[in-house]
Short mmCIF file of C-alpha atoms and ligand atoms in Angstrom, two decimals:
data_model
loop_
_atom_site.label_atom_id
_atom_site.label_comp_id
_atom_site.label_asym_id
_atom_site.label_seq_id
_atom_site.Cartn_x
_atom_site.Cartn_y
_atom_site.Cartn_z
CA UNK A 1 -19.80 -69.91 15.26
CA UNK A 2 -21.77 -73.12 16.03
CA UNK A 3 -22.23 -76.20 14.03
CA UNK A 4 -25.05 -74.79 12.08
CA UNK A 5 -23.37 -71.67 11.11
CA UNK A 6 -20.21 -73.82 10.00
CA UNK A 7 -22.71 -75.76 7.89
CA UNK A 8 -24.31 -72.96 6.36
CA UNK A 9 -20.96 -71.55 5.44
CA UNK A 10 -19.76 -74.34 3.73
CA UNK A 11 -23.03 -74.82 1.85
CA UNK A 12 -22.60 -71.10 0.97
CA UNK A 13 -19.01 -71.44 -0.16
CA UNK A 14 -20.16 -73.74 -3.02
CA UNK A 15 -22.96 -71.07 -4.33
CA UNK A 16 -20.20 -68.30 -3.97
CA UNK A 17 -17.92 -70.57 -6.05
CA UNK A 18 -20.23 -70.91 -8.76
CA UNK A 19 -20.90 -67.23 -8.76
CA UNK A 20 -17.60 -66.01 -8.72
CA UNK A 21 -16.17 -68.51 -11.62
CA UNK A 22 -19.51 -67.35 -13.58
CA UNK A 23 -18.76 -63.68 -13.13
CA UNK A 24 -15.20 -64.55 -14.56
CA UNK A 25 -16.35 -66.33 -17.52
CA UNK A 26 -18.95 -63.71 -18.41
CA UNK A 27 -16.42 -61.17 -18.68
CA UNK A 28 -14.00 -63.60 -21.01
CA UNK A 29 -17.17 -64.28 -23.30
CA UNK A 30 -18.27 -60.93 -23.51
CA UNK A 31 -14.59 -60.16 -24.60
CA UNK A 32 -14.97 -62.66 -27.42
CA UNK A 33 -18.36 -60.77 -28.54
CA UNK A 34 -16.90 -57.59 -28.51
CA UNK A 35 -14.32 -59.00 -31.01
CA UNK A 36 -17.01 -60.43 -33.34
CA UNK A 37 -18.61 -57.18 -33.54
CA UNK A 38 -15.14 -55.63 -33.92
CA UNK A 39 -14.66 -57.98 -36.72
CA UNK A 40 -18.14 -57.63 -38.21
CA UNK A 41 -17.62 -53.60 -38.06
CA UNK A 42 -14.72 -53.61 -40.22
CA UNK A 43 -12.46 -52.37 -37.55
CA UNK A 44 -10.21 -55.29 -37.29
CA UNK A 45 -9.55 -58.34 -39.69
CA UNK A 46 -9.86 -61.64 -38.47
CA UNK A 47 -9.78 -64.90 -40.62
CA UNK A 48 -13.41 -65.97 -41.17
CA UNK A 49 -12.54 -69.47 -39.42
CA UNK A 50 -11.45 -67.57 -36.12
CA UNK A 51 -14.52 -65.76 -36.09
CA UNK A 52 -16.25 -69.04 -36.49
CA UNK A 53 -14.59 -69.98 -33.58
CA UNK A 54 -15.40 -67.09 -31.33
CA UNK A 55 -18.96 -67.29 -32.29
CA UNK A 56 -19.05 -71.01 -31.20
CA UNK A 57 -17.16 -70.39 -27.96
CA UNK A 58 -19.30 -67.25 -27.00
CA UNK A 59 -22.39 -69.02 -27.55
CA UNK A 60 -21.79 -72.10 -25.73
CA UNK A 61 -19.75 -70.25 -22.84
CA UNK A 62 -22.71 -67.61 -22.55
CA UNK A 63 -25.50 -69.97 -22.51
CA UNK A 64 -23.45 -72.54 -20.40
CA UNK A 65 -22.34 -69.73 -17.76
CA UNK A 66 -25.76 -68.26 -17.30
CA UNK A 67 -27.15 -71.62 -16.90
CA UNK A 68 -24.39 -72.29 -14.33
CA UNK A 69 -25.09 -69.10 -12.31
CA UNK A 70 -29.07 -69.64 -12.49
CA UNK A 71 -28.37 -73.07 -11.15
CA UNK A 72 -26.71 -71.27 -8.15
CA UNK A 73 -29.62 -69.20 -7.48
CA UNK A 74 -32.00 -72.05 -7.79
CA UNK A 75 -29.97 -74.37 -5.37
CA UNK A 76 -29.28 -71.40 -2.97
CA UNK A 77 -33.01 -70.41 -2.19
CA UNK A 78 -34.55 -74.12 -3.07
CA UNK A 79 -32.35 -75.88 -0.36
CA UNK A 80 -34.09 -73.60 2.25
CA UNK A 81 -37.19 -75.44 1.71
CA UNK A 82 -36.00 -79.00 0.42
CA UNK A 83 -33.05 -80.90 1.36
CA UNK A 84 -30.67 -80.87 -1.59
CA UNK A 85 -27.41 -82.82 -2.03
CA UNK A 86 -24.05 -80.89 -1.51
CA UNK A 87 -22.19 -83.60 -3.20
CA UNK A 88 -24.49 -83.48 -6.11
CA UNK A 89 -23.44 -79.46 -6.14
CA UNK A 90 -19.91 -80.18 -6.09
CA UNK A 91 -20.28 -83.00 -9.03
CA UNK A 92 -22.04 -80.71 -11.12
CA UNK A 93 -19.64 -77.79 -11.05
CA UNK A 94 -16.57 -80.57 -11.68
CA UNK A 95 -18.20 -82.08 -14.76
CA UNK A 96 -19.14 -78.34 -15.95
CA UNK A 97 -15.46 -77.50 -15.59
CA UNK A 98 -14.35 -80.62 -17.17
CA UNK A 99 -16.72 -79.93 -20.10
CA UNK A 100 -15.62 -76.59 -20.43
CA UNK A 101 -12.00 -77.41 -20.85
CA UNK A 102 -12.93 -80.10 -23.61
CA UNK A 103 -14.96 -77.45 -25.27
CA UNK A 104 -12.36 -74.88 -25.41
CA UNK A 105 -9.69 -77.36 -26.57
CA UNK A 106 -12.06 -78.54 -29.28
CA UNK A 107 -12.64 -75.19 -30.53
CA UNK A 108 -9.05 -73.61 -30.15
CA UNK A 109 -6.62 -76.39 -30.59
CA UNK A 110 -8.76 -78.33 -33.13
CA UNK A 111 -10.80 -75.41 -34.97
CA UNK A 112 -14.10 -77.11 -34.23
CA UNK A 113 -16.56 -74.14 -35.19
CA UNK A 114 -20.24 -75.50 -35.37
CA UNK A 115 -21.87 -72.89 -33.51
CA UNK A 116 -23.46 -73.76 -30.22
CA UNK A 117 -26.43 -75.47 -31.92
CA UNK A 118 -23.86 -78.26 -33.64
CA UNK A 119 -26.76 -78.78 -36.10
CA UNK A 120 -26.22 -82.75 -37.66
CA UNK A 121 -24.60 -83.39 -39.67
CA UNK A 122 -22.26 -80.28 -39.56
CA UNK A 123 -19.95 -81.56 -36.94
CA UNK A 124 -19.07 -84.67 -39.23
CA UNK A 125 -19.41 -82.64 -42.56
CA UNK A 126 -17.20 -79.62 -42.12
CA UNK A 127 -15.60 -79.28 -45.50
CA UNK A 128 -12.18 -80.09 -43.77
CA UNK A 129 -12.40 -76.75 -41.85
CA UNK A 130 -12.09 -79.18 -38.85
CA UNK A 131 -11.25 -82.96 -38.09
CA UNK A 132 -12.60 -85.82 -35.98
CA UNK A 133 -10.79 -84.92 -32.43
CA UNK A 134 -11.88 -81.18 -32.46
CA UNK A 135 -15.42 -82.48 -33.00
CA UNK A 136 -15.52 -85.10 -30.56
CA UNK A 137 -13.67 -83.04 -27.93
CA UNK A 138 -16.75 -80.29 -28.48
CA UNK A 139 -19.63 -83.06 -28.47
CA UNK A 140 -17.97 -84.78 -25.76
CA UNK A 141 -17.51 -81.87 -23.47
CA UNK A 142 -21.20 -81.18 -24.03
CA UNK A 143 -22.32 -84.38 -23.10
CA UNK A 144 -20.20 -84.24 -19.74
CA UNK A 145 -21.62 -80.91 -18.90
CA UNK A 146 -25.03 -82.33 -19.69
CA UNK A 147 -24.85 -85.01 -17.43
CA UNK A 148 -23.78 -82.64 -14.80
CA UNK A 149 -26.76 -80.45 -15.12
CA UNK A 150 -28.79 -83.73 -15.58
CA UNK A 151 -27.38 -84.95 -11.78
CA UNK A 152 -28.36 -81.43 -10.76
CA UNK A 153 -31.99 -81.83 -11.85
CA UNK A 154 -32.58 -85.05 -10.82
CA UNK A 155 -31.49 -84.42 -7.09
CA UNK A 156 -33.64 -81.35 -7.13
CA UNK A 157 -36.48 -83.46 -8.21
CA UNK A 158 -35.71 -86.34 -5.80
CA UNK A 159 -35.93 -83.37 -3.14
CA UNK A 160 -39.00 -81.83 -4.12
CA UNK A 161 -40.71 -85.23 -4.29
CA UNK A 162 -39.40 -86.43 -1.01
CA UNK A 163 -40.75 -82.94 0.82
CA UNK A 164 -44.25 -82.47 -1.43
CA UNK A 165 -45.10 -85.71 -2.67
CA UNK A 166 -44.94 -85.15 -6.34
CA UNK A 167 -43.30 -82.92 -9.17
CA UNK A 168 -47.44 -82.51 -9.54
CA UNK A 169 -47.58 -81.12 -6.18
CA UNK A 170 -44.33 -79.25 -6.23
CA UNK A 171 -46.26 -77.38 -9.00
CA UNK A 172 -49.17 -76.69 -6.85
CA UNK A 173 -51.55 -79.02 -8.78
CA UNK A 174 -53.50 -80.25 -5.35
CA UNK A 175 -54.25 -76.28 -4.71
CA UNK A 176 -55.23 -75.77 -8.13
CA UNK A 177 -57.62 -78.70 -7.73
CA UNK A 178 -59.02 -77.30 -4.24
CA UNK A 179 -57.74 -80.10 -2.23
CA UNK A 180 -55.31 -78.00 -0.48
CA UNK A 181 -55.77 -74.51 1.07
CA UNK A 182 -53.98 -71.57 -1.02
CA UNK A 183 -51.90 -70.53 1.97
CA UNK A 184 -50.46 -74.10 2.12
CA UNK A 185 -49.15 -73.65 -1.47
CA UNK A 186 -45.28 -74.46 -2.31
CA UNK A 187 -43.30 -70.74 -2.62
CA UNK A 188 -42.21 -69.73 -5.69
CA UNK A 189 -38.82 -70.88 -5.18
CA UNK A 190 -40.41 -74.51 -5.49
CA UNK A 191 -42.89 -73.83 -8.24
CA UNK A 192 -40.19 -72.48 -10.36
CA UNK A 193 -37.47 -75.18 -9.50
CA UNK A 194 -39.80 -77.81 -10.16
CA UNK A 195 -40.79 -76.34 -13.49
CA UNK A 196 -37.11 -76.08 -14.69
CA UNK A 197 -36.46 -79.51 -13.27
CA UNK A 198 -39.40 -80.76 -15.54
CA UNK A 199 -38.31 -79.04 -18.69
CA UNK A 200 -34.61 -79.26 -18.36
CA UNK A 201 -34.40 -83.00 -17.32
CA UNK A 202 -36.41 -83.53 -20.67
CA UNK A 203 -34.32 -81.14 -22.87
CA UNK A 204 -30.97 -82.78 -21.53
CA UNK A 205 -32.43 -86.09 -22.41
CA UNK A 206 -33.01 -85.04 -25.97
CA UNK A 207 -29.82 -83.16 -26.12
CA UNK A 208 -27.82 -86.35 -24.89
CA UNK A 209 -29.45 -88.70 -27.55
CA UNK A 210 -28.66 -86.30 -30.56
CA UNK A 211 -25.22 -85.58 -29.09
CA UNK A 212 -24.56 -89.55 -29.17
CA UNK A 213 -25.90 -89.88 -32.49
CA UNK A 214 -23.54 -87.10 -33.61
CA UNK A 215 -20.48 -88.77 -31.92
CA UNK A 216 -21.07 -92.26 -33.60
CA UNK A 217 -21.80 -90.38 -36.85
CA UNK A 218 -18.17 -88.49 -36.30
CA UNK A 219 -16.64 -91.51 -35.69
CA UNK A 220 -18.16 -93.77 -38.36
CA UNK A 221 -19.60 -91.77 -40.97
CA UNK A 222 -21.60 -94.60 -42.78
CA UNK A 223 -23.95 -94.34 -39.43
CA UNK A 224 -26.59 -91.61 -40.43
CA UNK A 225 -29.71 -90.40 -38.96
CA UNK A 226 -32.88 -88.36 -39.93
CA UNK A 227 -31.74 -84.70 -40.14
CA UNK A 228 -35.21 -83.54 -39.39
CA UNK A 229 -35.27 -85.83 -36.30
CA UNK A 230 -31.91 -84.73 -35.25
CA UNK A 231 -32.96 -80.82 -35.85
CA UNK A 232 -35.97 -81.45 -33.57
CA UNK A 233 -33.92 -83.04 -30.85
CA UNK A 234 -31.01 -80.43 -31.30
CA UNK A 235 -33.81 -77.58 -30.85
CA UNK A 236 -35.51 -79.38 -27.90
CA UNK A 237 -32.44 -79.21 -26.43
CA UNK A 238 -31.22 -75.86 -27.01
CA UNK A 239 -34.54 -73.47 -26.93
CA UNK A 240 -35.59 -75.38 -23.52
CA UNK A 241 -32.13 -75.19 -21.82
CA UNK A 242 -31.36 -71.67 -22.78
CA UNK A 243 -35.05 -70.50 -21.97
CA UNK A 244 -35.00 -72.40 -18.59
CA UNK A 245 -32.11 -70.10 -17.59
CA UNK A 246 -34.57 -67.18 -16.86
CA UNK A 247 -36.99 -69.41 -14.92
CA UNK A 248 -34.11 -70.54 -12.51
CA UNK A 249 -32.97 -66.90 -12.22
CA UNK A 250 -36.66 -65.11 -11.41
CA UNK A 251 -36.42 -67.03 -8.40
CA UNK A 252 -34.04 -64.51 -7.22
CA UNK A 253 -36.66 -61.72 -7.87
CA UNK A 254 -39.32 -63.69 -5.64
CA UNK A 255 -37.04 -64.08 -2.85
CA UNK A 256 -35.07 -60.74 -2.87
CA UNK A 257 -37.97 -58.83 -3.01
CA UNK A 258 -39.71 -60.48 -0.22
CA UNK A 259 -36.81 -60.24 1.76
CA UNK A 260 -36.43 -56.26 1.13
CA UNK A 261 -40.00 -55.27 1.27
CA UNK A 262 -40.65 -57.51 4.37
CA UNK A 263 -43.47 -58.60 2.70
CA UNK A 264 -44.79 -62.58 1.82
CA UNK A 265 -44.89 -63.26 -2.22
CA UNK A 266 -47.85 -66.10 -1.77
CA UNK A 267 -48.45 -68.16 -4.52
CA UNK A 268 -52.00 -67.76 -5.32
CA UNK A 269 -53.93 -69.80 -7.84
CA UNK A 270 -53.51 -67.52 -10.82
CA UNK A 271 -49.80 -67.78 -9.69
CA UNK A 272 -49.55 -71.60 -9.61
CA UNK A 273 -51.65 -71.61 -13.05
CA UNK A 274 -49.49 -69.49 -15.02
CA UNK A 275 -46.24 -71.59 -13.89
CA UNK A 276 -48.18 -74.94 -14.96
CA UNK A 277 -49.12 -73.21 -18.43
CA UNK A 278 -45.69 -72.14 -19.07
CA UNK A 279 -44.05 -75.54 -18.37
CA UNK A 280 -46.34 -77.13 -20.94
CA UNK A 281 -45.55 -74.31 -23.46
CA UNK A 282 -42.04 -74.53 -23.02
CA UNK A 283 -41.63 -77.84 -23.70
CA UNK A 284 -43.51 -77.68 -27.07
CA UNK A 285 -42.54 -74.58 -28.84
CA UNK A 286 -39.03 -75.15 -29.84
CA UNK A 287 -40.71 -75.94 -32.91
CA UNK A 288 -40.62 -72.42 -33.79
CA UNK A 289 -37.36 -72.96 -34.93
CA UNK A 290 -38.40 -75.11 -37.37
CA UNK A 291 -41.03 -72.71 -38.95
CA UNK A 292 -38.45 -72.76 -42.26
CA UNK A 293 -38.75 -76.48 -42.62
CA UNK A 294 -41.67 -77.30 -44.77
CA UNK A 295 -41.66 -80.99 -44.24
CA UNK A 296 -42.74 -80.51 -40.75
CA UNK A 297 -46.59 -81.31 -40.41
CA UNK A 298 -48.40 -77.90 -40.56
CA UNK A 299 -50.23 -78.35 -37.61
CA UNK A 300 -46.83 -78.28 -35.33
CA UNK A 301 -46.03 -75.10 -36.92
CA UNK A 302 -49.21 -73.20 -36.59
CA UNK A 303 -49.16 -74.83 -32.90
CA UNK A 304 -45.55 -73.25 -32.33
CA UNK A 305 -46.72 -69.95 -33.57
CA UNK A 306 -49.60 -69.63 -31.23
CA UNK A 307 -48.00 -71.16 -28.44
CA UNK A 308 -44.86 -68.99 -28.86
CA UNK A 309 -46.78 -65.72 -28.51
CA UNK A 310 -47.80 -67.24 -25.00
CA UNK A 311 -44.98 -69.29 -23.98
CA UNK A 312 -43.57 -66.97 -21.36
CA UNK A 313 -46.43 -64.62 -20.81
CA UNK A 314 -48.34 -66.54 -18.08
CA UNK A 315 -45.38 -66.63 -15.76
CA UNK A 316 -44.44 -63.04 -16.99
CA UNK A 317 -47.31 -61.40 -16.41
CA UNK A 318 -47.74 -62.94 -12.68
CA UNK A 319 -44.25 -62.08 -11.89
CA UNK A 320 -44.00 -58.46 -13.07
CA UNK A 321 -47.84 -57.88 -11.61
CA UNK A 322 -46.82 -59.44 -8.36
CA UNK A 323 -43.17 -57.33 -8.07
CA UNK A 324 -45.36 -54.33 -8.82
CA UNK A 325 -47.68 -54.94 -6.04
CA UNK A 326 -44.50 -56.19 -3.29
CA UNK A 327 -42.86 -53.08 -4.07
CA UNK A 328 -45.91 -50.81 -4.07
CA UNK A 329 -45.93 -48.72 -0.87
CA UNK A 330 -43.34 -51.01 0.75
CA UNK A 331 -40.87 -48.56 1.96
CA UNK A 332 -38.39 -50.96 0.09
CA UNK A 333 -34.72 -49.51 0.17
CA UNK A 334 -33.00 -49.43 -3.13
CA UNK A 335 -29.52 -50.73 -3.48
CA UNK A 336 -27.83 -52.78 -6.23
CA UNK A 337 -29.38 -56.01 -5.51
CA UNK A 338 -33.13 -54.63 -5.26
CA UNK A 339 -32.77 -52.48 -8.12
CA UNK A 340 -30.70 -54.92 -10.41
CA UNK A 341 -33.56 -57.53 -10.01
CA UNK A 342 -36.20 -54.97 -10.33
CA UNK A 343 -34.83 -53.91 -13.55
CA UNK A 344 -34.58 -57.52 -14.76
CA UNK A 345 -38.20 -57.82 -14.53
CA UNK A 346 -38.61 -54.79 -17.54
CA UNK A 347 -35.44 -55.99 -19.33
CA UNK A 348 -37.30 -59.46 -19.83
CA UNK A 349 -40.58 -57.73 -20.72
CA UNK A 350 -38.72 -55.76 -23.26
CA UNK A 351 -36.87 -58.77 -24.56
CA UNK A 352 -39.86 -60.67 -25.25
CA UNK A 353 -41.68 -58.40 -27.24
CA UNK A 354 -39.12 -58.77 -30.45
CA UNK A 355 -39.24 -62.85 -29.85
CA UNK A 356 -43.03 -62.47 -30.10
CA UNK A 357 -42.73 -60.69 -33.44
CA UNK A 358 -39.98 -63.12 -34.72
CA UNK A 359 -42.42 -66.17 -33.73
CA UNK A 360 -44.90 -64.92 -36.21
CA UNK A 361 -44.57 -67.00 -39.48
CA UNK A 362 -44.91 -64.16 -41.97
CA UNK A 363 -42.30 -62.27 -40.24
CA UNK A 364 -40.15 -65.18 -39.51
CA UNK A 365 -39.91 -66.41 -42.90
CA UNK A 366 -37.84 -62.59 -43.44
CA UNK A 367 -36.38 -62.09 -40.10
CA UNK A 368 -35.40 -65.84 -38.92
CA UNK A 369 -31.80 -65.89 -40.14
CA UNK A 370 -31.25 -62.06 -39.53
CA UNK A 371 -29.50 -60.35 -36.71
CA UNK A 372 -33.14 -59.58 -35.09
CA UNK A 373 -32.77 -63.05 -33.18
CA UNK A 374 -29.90 -62.14 -31.68
CA UNK A 375 -31.28 -58.97 -30.91
CA UNK A 376 -34.13 -60.44 -28.81
CA UNK A 377 -32.42 -62.85 -26.91
CA UNK A 378 -29.20 -60.56 -26.05
CA UNK A 379 -31.77 -58.07 -24.75
CA UNK A 380 -33.79 -60.77 -22.66
CA UNK A 381 -30.65 -62.71 -21.55
CA UNK A 382 -28.69 -59.55 -20.68
CA UNK A 383 -30.96 -57.06 -19.31
CA UNK A 384 -33.22 -59.83 -17.83
CA UNK A 385 -31.46 -62.84 -16.80
CA UNK A 386 -28.02 -61.69 -16.22
CA UNK A 387 -29.28 -58.75 -14.15
CA UNK A 388 -31.00 -61.13 -11.88
CA UNK A 389 -27.71 -63.12 -11.68
CA UNK A 390 -25.54 -59.90 -10.74
CA UNK A 391 -28.40 -58.74 -8.26
CA UNK A 392 -28.35 -62.00 -6.73
CA UNK A 393 -24.38 -61.73 -6.49
CA UNK A 394 -25.03 -58.34 -4.89
CA UNK A 395 -27.46 -59.97 -2.66
CA UNK A 396 -25.42 -62.84 -1.44
CA UNK A 397 -22.33 -60.29 -0.65
CA UNK A 398 -24.68 -58.02 1.25
CA UNK A 399 -26.46 -61.14 3.48
CA UNK A 400 -23.06 -62.51 4.37
CA UNK A 401 -20.95 -59.52 4.95
CA UNK A 402 -23.04 -56.59 4.81
CA UNK A 403 -20.53 -55.43 1.83
CA UNK A 404 -21.06 -51.52 1.11
CA UNK A 405 -21.50 -50.15 -2.48
CA UNK A 406 -20.15 -47.15 -3.59
CA UNK A 407 -20.36 -44.64 -6.10
CA UNK A 408 -18.43 -46.64 -8.80
CA UNK A 409 -21.21 -49.60 -8.51
CA UNK A 410 -24.20 -47.07 -9.14
CA UNK A 411 -22.21 -45.86 -12.01
CA UNK A 412 -21.67 -49.37 -13.20
CA UNK A 413 -25.57 -49.78 -12.59
CA UNK A 414 -26.50 -47.33 -15.29
CA UNK A 415 -23.74 -48.18 -17.69
CA UNK A 416 -24.82 -51.74 -17.77
CA UNK A 417 -28.51 -51.06 -18.69
CA UNK A 418 -27.09 -48.59 -21.23
CA UNK A 419 -24.30 -51.04 -22.50
CA UNK A 420 -26.84 -53.87 -23.09
CA UNK A 421 -29.43 -51.58 -24.65
CA UNK A 422 -26.85 -50.55 -26.89
CA UNK A 423 -25.63 -54.25 -27.51
CA UNK A 424 -29.09 -55.35 -28.43
CA UNK A 425 -30.48 -52.35 -29.85
CA UNK A 426 -27.68 -52.62 -32.67
CA UNK A 427 -28.61 -56.07 -33.49
CA UNK A 428 -32.29 -55.02 -33.70
CA UNK A 429 -31.15 -52.26 -35.99
CA UNK A 430 -28.84 -54.51 -37.95
CA UNK A 431 -31.64 -57.26 -38.42
CA UNK A 432 -34.30 -54.72 -39.52
CA UNK A 433 -32.09 -53.69 -42.10
CA UNK A 434 -31.78 -57.21 -43.09
CA UNK A 435 -28.25 -58.38 -41.79
CA UNK A 436 -27.76 -62.20 -41.92
CA UNK A 437 -26.82 -63.37 -38.50
CA UNK A 438 -23.33 -65.70 -38.30
CA UNK A 439 -21.52 -63.82 -41.11
CA UNK A 440 -18.14 -62.99 -40.35
CA UNK A 441 -17.96 -60.21 -42.73
CA UNK A 442 -20.50 -57.50 -43.29
CA UNK A 443 -21.04 -55.20 -46.32
CA UNK A 444 -20.21 -51.65 -45.90
CA UNK A 445 -24.05 -50.82 -45.32
CA UNK A 446 -24.01 -52.97 -42.43
CA UNK A 447 -20.83 -52.01 -40.69
CA UNK A 448 -22.25 -48.82 -38.77
CA UNK A 449 -24.61 -50.54 -36.14
CA UNK A 450 -21.74 -53.45 -35.68
CA UNK A 451 -19.42 -50.81 -34.32
CA UNK A 452 -21.90 -49.03 -32.43
CA UNK A 453 -22.92 -52.14 -30.55
CA UNK A 454 -18.86 -52.90 -30.26
CA UNK A 455 -18.64 -49.69 -28.34
CA UNK A 456 -21.63 -50.57 -26.31
CA UNK A 457 -20.29 -53.86 -25.72
CA UNK A 458 -17.06 -52.28 -24.41
CA UNK A 459 -18.86 -50.28 -21.80
CA UNK A 460 -20.92 -53.25 -20.91
CA UNK A 461 -17.82 -55.35 -19.97
CA UNK A 462 -16.31 -52.20 -18.05
CA UNK A 463 -19.74 -52.41 -16.04
CA UNK A 464 -19.68 -56.10 -15.51
CA UNK A 465 -16.00 -55.94 -14.26
CA UNK A 466 -17.20 -53.26 -11.67
CA UNK A 467 -19.88 -55.66 -10.68
CA UNK A 468 -17.70 -58.61 -10.26
CA UNK A 469 -14.67 -56.62 -8.68
CA UNK A 470 -17.19 -56.03 -6.14
CA UNK A 471 -17.99 -60.04 -5.64
CA UNK A 472 -14.16 -60.57 -5.43
CA UNK A 473 -13.64 -57.92 -2.67
CA UNK A 474 -16.40 -59.67 -0.95
CA UNK A 475 -14.59 -62.89 -1.31
CA UNK A 476 -11.29 -61.27 0.18
CA UNK A 477 -13.28 -59.84 3.08
CA UNK A 478 -15.44 -62.90 3.51
CA UNK A 479 -14.00 -63.80 6.92
CA UNK A 480 -13.27 -60.39 8.57
CA UNK A 481 -17.07 -58.58 7.74
CA UNK A 482 -19.94 -59.71 9.68
CA UNK A 483 -23.14 -60.82 8.65
CA UNK A 484 -26.81 -59.32 9.72
CA UNK A 485 -27.49 -56.18 7.48
CA UNK A 486 -30.87 -54.38 7.39
CA UNK A 487 -32.68 -54.86 4.51
CA UNK A 488 -35.85 -52.62 4.77
CA UNK A 489 -36.54 -49.88 6.60
CA UNK A 490 -38.24 -51.75 8.87
CA UNK A 491 -36.06 -53.70 11.01
CA UNK A 492 -35.74 -57.36 9.99
CA UNK A 493 -34.35 -60.33 11.54
C1 LIG B 1 -20.71 -57.41 -24.27
C2 LIG B 1 -21.70 -58.29 -24.53
C3 LIG B 1 -22.13 -59.05 -25.71
C4 LIG B 1 -21.51 -58.99 -27.19
C5 LIG B 1 -20.64 -57.52 -27.33
C6 LIG B 1 -22.15 -59.80 -27.79
C7 LIG B 1 -21.75 -59.95 -29.04
C8 LIG B 1 -22.31 -60.99 -29.75
C9 LIG B 1 -22.09 -61.12 -31.51
C10 LIG B 1 -21.48 -60.22 -32.33
C11 LIG B 1 -23.01 -62.24 -31.45
C12 LIG B 1 -22.67 -63.14 -33.19
C13 LIG B 1 -23.97 -62.31 -34.03
C14 LIG B 1 -24.26 -63.19 -35.37
O1 LIG B 1 -25.01 -63.76 -35.23
O2 LIG B 1 -23.65 -62.37 -36.13
C15 LIG B 1 -23.46 -62.97 -30.52
C16 LIG B 1 -23.96 -64.13 -30.68
C17 LIG B 1 -24.63 -64.75 -29.39
N1 LIG B 1 -24.47 -64.39 -27.72
FE1 LIG B 1 -23.41 -62.85 -27.61
N2 LIG B 1 -22.72 -60.87 -26.86
C18 LIG B 1 -22.93 -60.24 -25.70
C19 LIG B 1 -23.17 -60.63 -24.93
C20 LIG B 1 -24.26 -62.22 -24.52
C21 LIG B 1 -24.57 -62.66 -23.39
C22 LIG B 1 -24.92 -61.69 -22.11
C23 LIG B 1 -25.38 -63.70 -23.67
C24 LIG B 1 -26.04 -64.75 -22.92
C25 LIG B 1 -26.04 -64.65 -21.59
C26 LIG B 1 -24.87 -64.04 -25.54
C27 LIG B 1 -25.56 -65.00 -26.03
C28 LIG B 1 -25.16 -65.17 -27.57
C29 LIG B 1 -25.75 -66.39 -28.13
C30 LIG B 1 -26.36 -67.79 -27.61
C31 LIG B 1 -25.14 -65.98 -29.28
C32 LIG B 1 -25.59 -67.07 -30.66
C33 LIG B 1 -24.36 -67.67 -30.92
C34 LIG B 1 -24.99 -68.27 -32.53
O3 LIG B 1 -25.44 -67.69 -33.11
O4 LIG B 1 -24.23 -69.46 -32.55
N3 LIG B 1 -24.39 -62.78 -25.55
N4 LIG B 1 -22.88 -62.06 -29.46
CU1 LIG B 2 -36.54 -70.73 -29.42
#
């Protein structure tokens, strides 16, 4: 190996570490999800407090780990176009792990269970369900984790500005304005990373402010603040941060499909406009979480409804269309990486439909606190974002070691799709029959879908274990197998 190859290997080592840790955490979190469904389905009998601890760890863990793995995707591809800091990448992982340990201790040793949305004043006012230490560990852990991600995006922003001049140019505004030719537009990976950098630095800053205010309130309950402001800040953080996962993960779709089809995915003007629109919408539509807060100014809620319809749509449309076009008559070779990223496009589309329905104010009044809501985001996160992440894991194993896939992987592919449809479908059915979300115990009428969801969840976790097992085998063979696989039928360098 020459110097460049050694450098590339160390760089990739870190991305690989991110992915391996993410794979294992996803499996663990899915097991908590299954336990919750078994409890709601009346199959096992957990104390309610335990259920809420599981709910807290599952929500926090899944959002955190999806963001971590998606950040690995963003880093891996963005680093091809701009120079990112490896040190920051390492610090982010270290802070993530410290934060996770704090959260785990807070939840399991000190019984903290406010759900991942830690809505003020719940952290301090738990009716003695948990004490100060649990709350401080959880809130502090989230803050540490957030600082890691903040550094990560600041570094991305720095690198993009250095190469392109400004974040606006990273979004291609000079091309939209006609000052620069379309063929010199920044690639999709850069545009998406710029968008996520903008929205997530905003989200994390809002999150940090509300976390710190909560921490002070827990230590000194006489310090209080406006609950409506707290809710706005909390959802500005939670909605945007969770939403940004897919905008990082979609970079894998752009890059992997280009490589497999041996065709360029050019950033056209409409592509750039779509990304700018989604940047703006993503920043303001968190207000759809406040549709039931009648004290909010009416215009903000109307805006939330209208823009929620169109939030992800611009990017979704240009991406789905682009994916169809690039694959059409390309002679693409289907395997796990190309298959998962392609299916993920449709998972994303499918998951958006129930979300749009829920963002309608009249429907929202009825549906918002039902399991309809987890129904939509399990579909969109599971069949969309996570499928992109697993596709990327197969991709890395293939580029680096030419790891072969076998029958088991292909079976897992099918079981994965059916499993996640089963889990999210069961939530949607529960929602449609008015089952409230976040209830430890269900009435007899509600337990059927929960049981079905649990069985689907068990299938799903088996499929994911096979995906992760493939990745672990790649880790073990990493130093013996050679890189350089052919991706398309046409020969590729
Ligand atoms: C085997 C797969 C999974 C199962 C069985 C499962 C199960 C559950 C259950 C039972 C709930 C509580 C529903 C309720 O409100 O009553 C839940 C909530 C949640 N799940 Fe999952 N889940 C799975 C996968 C995922 C994935 C892949 C993600 C995201 C990447 C995710 C993110 C969340 C979030 C954010 C919540 C909301 C927590 C809250 O309400 O505070 N889950 N899940
Ligand atoms: Cu939202």
